Structure formats: structure tokens, C-alpha cells
mmCIF file of C-alpha atoms in Angstrom:
data_model
loop_
_atom_site.group_PDB
_atom_site.id
_atom_site.type_symbol
_atom_site.label_atom_id
_atom_site.label_comp_id
_atom_site.label_asym_id
_atom_site.label_seq_id
_atom_site.Cartn_x
_atom_site.Cartn_y
_atom_site.Cartn_z
ATOM 1 C CA UNK A 28 0.000 0.000 0.000
ATOM 2 C CA UNK A 29 1.341 3.439 -0.890
ATOM 3 C CA UNK A 30 1.563 6.270 1.613
ATOM 4 C CA UNK A 31 -0.836 9.207 1.213
ATOM 5 C CA UNK A 32 0.392 12.269 -0.632
ATOM 6 C CA UNK A 33 1.724 15.071 1.574
ATOM 7 C CA UNK A 34 -0.386 18.050 2.605
ATOM 8 C CA UNK A 35 1.595 21.273 2.435
ATOM 9 C CA UNK A 36 0.685 23.194 5.547
ATOM 10 C CA UNK A 37 0.771 26.733 6.904
ATOM 11 C CA UNK A 38 3.473 25.943 9.399
ATOM 12 C CA UNK A 39 6.905 24.466 8.699
ATOM 13 C CA UNK A 40 5.834 21.324 10.595
ATOM 14 C CA UNK A 41 2.447 19.672 10.037
ATOM 15 C CA UNK A 42 0.014 19.252 12.936
ATOM 16 C CA UNK A 43 0.703 16.183 15.031
ATOM 17 C CA UNK A 44 -1.539 13.324 13.968
ATOM 18 C CA UNK A 45 -2.449 14.896 10.612
ATOM 19 C CA UNK A 46 -2.081 12.838 7.436
ATOM 20 C CA UNK A 47 0.927 14.969 6.497
ATOM 21 C CA UNK A 48 2.601 14.261 9.871
ATOM 22 C CA UNK A 49 2.014 10.528 9.471
ATOM 23 C CA UNK A 50 3.301 10.608 5.897
ATOM 24 C CA UNK A 51 6.455 12.458 6.945
ATOM 25 C CA UNK A 52 6.986 10.224 9.980
ATOM 26 C CA UNK A 53 7.148 7.251 7.614
ATOM 27 C CA UNK A 54 10.012 8.973 5.782
ATOM 28 C CA UNK A 55 12.537 10.284 8.306
ATOM 29 C CA UNK A 56 14.754 13.017 6.874
ATOM 30 C CA UNK A 57 12.636 13.436 3.758
ATOM 31 C CA UNK A 58 10.584 16.466 4.914
ATOM 32 C CA UNK A 59 13.392 18.926 4.091
ATOM 33 C CA UNK A 60 13.749 17.380 0.628
ATOM 34 C CA UNK A 61 10.005 17.772 0.078
ATOM 35 C CA UNK A 62 10.074 21.418 1.174
ATOM 36 C CA UNK A 63 13.031 22.076 -1.112
ATOM 37 C CA UNK A 64 11.275 20.315 -3.986
ATOM 38 C CA UNK A 65 8.161 22.446 -3.538
ATOM 39 C CA UNK A 66 10.169 25.668 -3.393
ATOM 40 C CA UNK A 67 12.189 24.608 -6.460
ATOM 41 C CA UNK A 68 8.878 24.032 -8.266
ATOM 42 C CA UNK A 69 7.831 27.562 -7.312
ATOM 43 C CA UNK A 70 11.138 28.888 -8.715
ATOM 44 C CA UNK A 71 10.682 26.986 -11.987
ATOM 45 C CA UNK A 72 7.119 28.288 -12.256
ATOM 46 C CA UNK A 73 8.261 31.882 -11.651
ATOM 47 C CA UNK A 74 10.965 31.574 -14.299
ATOM 48 C CA UNK A 75 8.528 30.161 -16.830
ATOM 49 C CA UNK A 76 5.745 32.651 -16.077
ATOM 50 C CA UNK A 77 7.454 35.885 -14.983
ATOM 51 C CA UNK A 78 5.687 37.775 -17.798
ATOM 52 C CA UNK A 79 2.297 36.977 -16.278
ATOM 53 C CA UNK A 80 0.626 38.643 -13.321
ATOM 54 C CA UNK A 81 1.845 36.670 -10.304
ATOM 55 C CA UNK A 82 0.563 37.067 -6.765
ATOM 56 C CA UNK A 83 1.344 35.157 -3.603
ATOM 57 C CA UNK A 84 -2.321 34.184 -3.454
ATOM 58 C CA UNK A 85 -2.131 32.636 -6.918
ATOM 59 C CA UNK A 86 1.054 30.765 -5.987
ATOM 60 C CA UNK A 87 -0.668 29.546 -2.816
ATOM 61 C CA UNK A 88 -3.555 28.095 -4.813
ATOM 62 C CA UNK A 89 -1.345 26.613 -7.510
ATOM 63 C CA UNK A 90 1.025 24.874 -5.099
ATOM 64 C CA UNK A 91 -1.544 24.140 -2.373
ATOM 65 C CA UNK A 92 0.515 25.810 0.325
ATOM 66 C CA UNK A 93 -0.156 28.889 2.391
ATOM 67 C CA UNK A 94 0.950 32.345 1.308
ATOM 68 C CA UNK A 95 3.140 32.681 4.408
ATOM 69 C CA UNK A 96 4.726 29.264 3.885
ATOM 70 C CA UNK A 97 5.658 29.973 0.266
ATOM 71 C CA UNK A 98 6.934 33.471 1.064
ATOM 72 C CA UNK A 99 8.975 32.338 4.079
ATOM 73 C CA UNK A 100 10.473 29.186 2.561
ATOM 74 C CA UNK A 101 11.238 30.826 -0.787
ATOM 75 C CA UNK A 102 12.978 33.746 0.935
ATOM 76 C CA UNK A 103 14.893 31.363 3.205
ATOM 77 C CA UNK A 104 16.041 29.265 0.242
ATOM 78 C CA UNK A 105 16.804 32.054 -2.267
ATOM 79 C CA UNK A 106 17.288 35.171 -0.144
ATOM 80 C CA UNK A 107 14.473 37.123 -1.806
ATOM 81 C CA UNK A 108 10.679 37.007 -1.741
ATOM 82 C CA UNK A 109 8.903 35.370 -4.686
ATOM 83 C CA UNK A 110 7.469 38.701 -5.862
ATOM 84 C CA UNK A 111 10.835 40.473 -5.636
ATOM 85 C CA UNK A 112 12.366 37.556 -7.511
ATOM 86 C CA UNK A 113 9.873 38.152 -10.345
ATOM 87 C CA UNK A 114 10.707 41.877 -10.338
ATOM 88 C CA UNK A 115 14.444 41.130 -10.455
ATOM 89 C CA UNK A 116 13.909 38.622 -13.266
ATOM 90 C CA UNK A 117 11.912 41.176 -15.256
ATOM 91 C CA UNK A 118 14.556 43.858 -14.684
ATOM 92 C CA UNK A 119 17.262 41.439 -15.869
ATOM 93 C CA UNK A 120 15.277 40.709 -19.023
ATOM 94 C CA UNK A 121 14.765 44.438 -19.579
ATOM 95 C CA UNK A 122 18.492 45.136 -19.206
ATOM 96 C CA UNK A 123 19.229 42.483 -21.802
ATOM 97 C CA UNK A 124 16.657 43.897 -24.226
ATOM 98 C CA UNK A 125 17.860 47.459 -23.669
ATOM 99 C CA UNK A 126 21.436 46.524 -24.527
ATOM 100 C CA UNK A 127 20.814 44.115 -27.401
ATOM 101 C CA UNK A 128 17.760 45.459 -29.249
ATOM 102 C CA UNK A 129 16.309 48.729 -30.462
ATOM 103 C CA UNK A 130 12.831 47.885 -29.162
ATOM 104 C CA UNK A 131 10.985 50.815 -27.651
ATOM 105 C CA UNK A 132 10.574 51.008 -23.897
ATOM 106 C CA UNK A 133 6.841 50.337 -24.359
ATOM 107 C CA UNK A 134 7.615 47.130 -26.253
ATOM 108 C CA UNK A 135 10.147 45.974 -23.667
ATOM 109 C CA UNK A 136 7.858 46.759 -20.736
ATOM 110 C CA UNK A 137 4.972 44.878 -22.334
ATOM 111 C CA UNK A 138 7.199 41.934 -23.290
ATOM 112 C CA UNK A 139 8.395 41.419 -19.705
ATOM 113 C CA UNK A 140 4.962 41.756 -18.130
ATOM 114 C CA UNK A 141 4.331 45.435 -17.416
ATOM 115 C CA UNK A 142 1.349 47.129 -19.031
ATOM 116 C CA UNK A 143 2.218 50.484 -17.493
ATOM 117 C CA UNK A 144 5.489 51.822 -18.923
ATOM 118 C CA UNK A 145 5.675 54.624 -16.354
ATOM 119 C CA UNK A 146 5.450 52.109 -13.495
ATOM 120 C CA UNK A 147 8.105 49.944 -15.166
ATOM 121 C CA UNK A 148 10.437 52.949 -15.618
ATOM 122 C CA UNK A 149 10.115 53.924 -11.958
ATOM 123 C CA UNK A 150 10.737 50.345 -10.846
ATOM 124 C CA UNK A 151 13.766 50.104 -13.139
ATOM 125 C CA UNK A 152 15.128 53.394 -11.769
ATOM 126 C CA UNK A 153 14.682 52.178 -8.187
ATOM 127 C CA UNK A 154 16.372 48.817 -8.791
ATOM 128 C CA UNK A 155 19.121 49.808 -11.229
ATOM 129 C CA UNK A 156 19.839 53.409 -10.255
ATOM 130 C CA UNK A 157 19.219 54.983 -13.643
ATOM 131 C CA UNK A 158 16.405 55.237 -16.158
ATOM 132 C CA UNK A 159 16.013 52.560 -18.833
ATOM 133 C CA UNK A 160 17.135 54.920 -21.612
ATOM 134 C CA UNK A 161 20.174 56.024 -19.599
ATOM 135 C CA UNK A 162 21.006 52.347 -19.101
ATOM 136 C CA UNK A 163 20.683 51.826 -22.855
ATOM 137 C CA UNK A 164 22.944 54.816 -23.564
ATOM 138 C CA UNK A 165 25.600 53.547 -21.154
ATOM 139 C CA UNK A 166 25.565 49.857 -21.989
ATOM 140 C CA UNK A 167 23.832 49.445 -25.363
ATOM 141 C CA UNK A 168 25.560 47.882 -28.331
ATOM 142 C CA UNK A 169 25.551 51.187 -30.183
ATOM 143 C CA UNK A 170 25.337 54.820 -29.231
ATOM 144 C CA UNK A 171 22.921 55.647 -32.067
ATOM 145 C CA UNK A 172 19.447 57.106 -31.616
ATOM 146 C CA UNK A 173 16.899 54.710 -30.094
ATOM 147 C CA UNK A 174 13.128 55.014 -30.531
ATOM 148 C CA UNK A 175 12.322 55.558 -26.842
ATOM 149 C CA UNK A 176 15.055 57.982 -25.794
ATOM 150 C CA UNK A 177 13.168 61.203 -26.408
ATOM 151 C CA UNK A 178 9.918 60.232 -24.695
ATOM 152 C CA UNK A 179 11.029 58.072 -21.766
ATOM 153 C CA UNK A 180 13.071 60.253 -19.369
#
């Protein structure tokens, strides 16, 4: 007979006597591996879907774990919250696009998951320390005129 599937719980340790506690008790030392596997699945999901609107509530439903559990364990494992990870991933993608393409800022913002270019520009400024067009001027593959330089700053 196979053991029941684990229940991901709000707390790091399942309630005593719960099916999850019994399942874990049958597998000493495996609970940390299961937690790590769940958090790795969250990371993979974030990397595959960073362009989409992602909330902790949506992650909670998708992975059947509490918001606080996902936020705490993800931050403990990767040193950043899931939402800040998505922001950093988007900023990294934007930096790449700014330095390797001539796409407008509107196109880049939309491509990485921001509908509001102004919001994206402010976020970029806060995280990188300069505006997207200044970043492009400093680090872009050419110093020629780019479509978004005049309207973005």
C-alpha cells in the first residue's frame, strides 16, 4: 500500500496526527527534501511565467501551500521574496533587451509583463539606479538614436 500524498501546511511542521505528519513520519529526513522540492517548483514556475501577473495568493492556490509558507520558505532558500524575484527577473530581461535590441521602452515593458510603462520605468530606476534609456545609452551595443530615448526620461 502506498503512503498518502503530503499536505503542504501553513506551518513548517504539520500538525501532530495529521495525514501529512504521518506521511512524513514514515520517511525520516525526507521532509526537508520535500520542502526544497516544492520551493524549487515555485522557482521553476516563476521563471517560466514571470511575464504573467503573479501574486502570492495565486502561488498559494497553484502549489496548495499557504501564502506565508511559500513566502517564508522561498525567501529562506533564495534570499528574496517570490514577488521580488519576479521583479528582479523582469529587470534582468529588460536590461538584456535594452542593450541588445532597439525595441521601444513600451515594447520591452509589455514583453516582460508590465502594461504600465511609467510604473516599469520607476521600478527600473529604483532597482538599477538609472532610467532605462540612460542604461541603454551607457551599456547598449551602439550609441545611435533609439526610438524611446526622447519620450522616456
